[in-house]
């Protein structure tokens, strides 16, 4: 009777060991999946950082381009104003000359 009891305890212990082995395998599989997901997430984060850096650089270049276009526009407006003033001055001189001549 004691031998049967010991055999039953041994079988229960073996069943529990098998159950624990199954849990360990399940946990190891879950760990591998989580590790892979973490690696994917880290790659995604790095890709996002690189994308942000590229976007910032594009904005910087665009801002420089806008500044350059504004400077070009301002210079063109300054030259136009100068030419209009010169033309007005020449017309004024011509009007004076025509009045003096006439």
XYZ file of N, CA, C and O in Angstrom, residues 39-92:
216
model
N 12.623 44.076 -31.401
C 13.586 44.425 -32.448
C 12.893 45.190 -33.577
O 13.425 46.192 -34.084
N 11.702 44.739 -33.962
C 10.942 45.446 -34.996
C 10.609 46.864 -34.549
O 10.708 47.812 -35.332
N 10.199 47.001 -33.295
C 9.850 48.322 -32.769
C 11.074 49.240 -32.751
O 10.973 50.428 -33.080
N 12.220 48.698 -32.384
C 13.443 49.512 -32.362
C 13.826 49.944 -33.773
O 14.234 51.089 -33.979
N 13.682 49.027 -34.744
C 13.955 49.395 -36.141
C 12.984 50.479 -36.589
O 13.373 51.439 -37.267
N 11.721 50.318 -36.214
C 10.721 51.330 -36.570
C 11.047 52.681 -35.961
O 10.887 53.721 -36.619
N 11.508 52.665 -34.726
C 11.880 53.919 -34.062
C 13.059 54.572 -34.779
O 13.051 55.787 -35.025
N 14.051 53.771 -35.152
C 15.204 54.324 -35.873
C 14.788 54.869 -37.235
O 15.246 55.931 -37.650
N 13.918 54.137 -37.923
C 13.416 54.615 -39.221
C 12.678 55.937 -39.048
O 12.824 56.855 -39.859
N 11.878 56.035 -37.996
C 11.133 57.264 -37.731
C 12.085 58.425 -37.428
O 11.882 59.546 -37.910
N 13.131 58.150 -36.654
C 14.118 59.198 -36.351
C 14.777 59.689 -37.627
O 14.956 60.896 -37.825
N 15.156 58.744 -38.490
C 15.797 59.121 -39.755
C 14.833 59.908 -40.628
O 15.227 60.889 -41.267
N 13.567 59.493 -40.642
C 12.566 60.226 -41.416
C 12.386 61.648 -40.898
O 12.273 62.594 -41.687
N 12.374 61.806 -39.593
C 12.261 63.142 -38.995
C 13.468 63.998 -39.349
O 13.323 65.186 -39.662
N 14.639 63.402 -39.305
C 15.855 64.149 -39.646
C 15.813 64.600 -41.107
O 16.160 65.742 -41.429
N 15.357 63.694 -41.992
C 15.244 64.065 -43.410
C 14.218 65.174 -43.596
O 14.446 66.122 -44.351
N 13.106 65.079 -42.889
C 12.064 66.108 -42.995
C 12.581 67.454 -42.486
O 12.321 68.499 -43.104
N 13.316 67.430 -41.366
C 13.886 68.678 -40.837
C 14.858 69.293 -41.838
O 14.865 70.510 -42.046
N 15.664 68.459 -42.475
C 16.616 68.958 -43.464
C 15.877 69.542 -44.667
O 16.257 70.599 -45.188
N 14.821 68.869 -45.095
C 14.030 69.395 -46.214
C 13.422 70.750 -45.850
O 13.422 71.671 -46.678
N 12.922 70.886 -44.621
C 12.363 72.161 -44.187
C 13.436 73.244 -44.121
O 13.198 74.388 -44.500
N 14.620 72.867 -43.654
C 15.719 73.837 -43.584
C 16.077 74.340 -44.978
O 16.220 75.544 -45.208
N 16.183 73.407 -45.935
C 16.517 73.777 -47.315
C 15.402 74.637 -47.910
O 15.659 75.636 -48.594
N 14.147 74.268 -47.625
C 13.016 75.054 -48.128
C 13.035 76.461 -47.546
O 12.832 77.443 -48.257
N 13.307 76.564 -46.247
C 13.372 77.882 -45.612
C 14.483 78.736 -46.228
O 14.293 79.932 -46.469
N 15.631 78.106 -46.489
C 16.723 78.847 -47.127
C 16.320 79.303 -48.530
O 16.641 80.423 -48.943
N 15.610 78.448 -49.231
C 15.145 78.797 -50.571
C 14.174 79.968 -50.519
O 14.233 80.882 -51.350
N 13.269 79.946 -49.541
C 12.316 81.047 -49.387
C 13.046 82.344 -49.076
O 12.740 83.400 -49.647
N 14.035 82.277 -48.200
C 14.819 83.472 -47.859
C 15.517 84.009 -49.106
O 15.512 85.216 -49.362
N 16.096 83.091 -49.891
C 16.789 83.501 -51.120
C 15.812 84.139 -52.107
O 16.115 85.179 -52.712
N 14.614 83.555 -52.249
C 13.621 84.128 -53.169
C 13.171 85.501 -52.691
O 12.995 86.422 -53.497
N 12.984 85.658 -51.387
C 12.583 86.971 -50.848
C 13.673 88.012 -51.086
O 13.379 89.154 -51.446
N 14.923 87.605 -50.878
C 16.027 88.535 -51.123
C 16.078 88.930 -52.595
O 16.287 90.105 -52.922
N 15.866 87.957 -53.476
C 15.857 88.235 -54.916
C 14.709 89.170 -55.265
O 14.877 90.137 -56.024
N 13.523 88.909 -54.682
C 12.357 89.773 -54.920
C 12.621 91.191 -54.415
O 12.346 92.173 -55.114
N 13.182 91.285 -53.205
C 13.461 92.606 -52.637
C 14.460 93.376 -53.505
O 14.297 94.584 -53.728
N 15.470 92.672 -53.989
C 16.469 93.317 -54.853
C 15.825 93.754 -56.167
O 16.092 94.858 -56.662
N 14.954 92.916 -56.725
C 14.270 93.274 -57.969
C 13.365 94.489 -57.745
O 13.313 95.398 -58.585
N 12.660 94.541 -56.630
C 11.802 95.690 -56.319
C 12.630 96.956 -56.130
O 12.233 98.045 -56.570
N 13.789 96.798 -55.472
C 14.665 97.957 -55.280
C 15.157 98.489 -56.630
O 15.125 99.692 -56.883
N 15.574 97.573 -57.512
C 16.057 97.987 -58.834
C 14.934 98.630 -59.649
O 15.151 99.633 -60.350
N 13.717 98.051 -59.545
C 12.579 98.612 -60.271
C 12.273 100.022 -59.778
O 12.066 100.945 -60.572
N 12.266 100.195 -58.461
C 12.007 101.527 -57.892
C 13.066 102.517 -58.357
O 12.752 103.672 -58.684
N 14.307 102.064 -58.401
C 15.402 102.922 -58.844
C 15.198 103.317 -60.302
O 15.348 104.490 -60.662
N 14.824 102.354 -61.157
C 14.620 102.647 -62.580
C 13.426 103.586 -62.778
O 13.480 104.501 -63.608
N 12.356 103.363 -61.995
C 11.186 104.243 -62.092
C 11.566 105.653 -61.682
O 11.174 106.638 -62.334
N 12.359 105.757 -60.618
C 12.806 107.082 -60.173
C 13.688 107.732 -61.227
O 13.560 108.942 -61.511
N 14.595 106.964 -61.825
C 15.464 107.510 -62.879
C 14.633 107.968 -64.071
O 14.891 109.031 -64.648
N 13.632 107.173 -64.457
C 12.782 107.522 -65.590
C 11.998 108.799 -65.287
O 11.880 109.683 -66.135
N 11.489 108.880 -64.072
C 10.746 110.089 -63.697
C 11.660 111.300 -63.732
O 11.249 112.393 -64.174
N 12.881 111.105 -63.291
C 13.836 112.210 -63.304
C 14.146 112.629 -64.741
O 14.182 113.825 -65.047
N 14.351 111.644 -65.625
C 14.646 111.940 -67.034
C 13.445 112.644 -67.670
O 13.602 113.620 -68.401
N 12.232 112.181 -67.370
C 11.029 112.827 -67.914
C 10.918 114.265 -67.411
O 10.559 115.171 -68.155
N 11.205 114.400 -66.130
C 11.147 115.761 -65.570
C 12.145 116.673 -66.243
O 11.832 117.825 -66.568
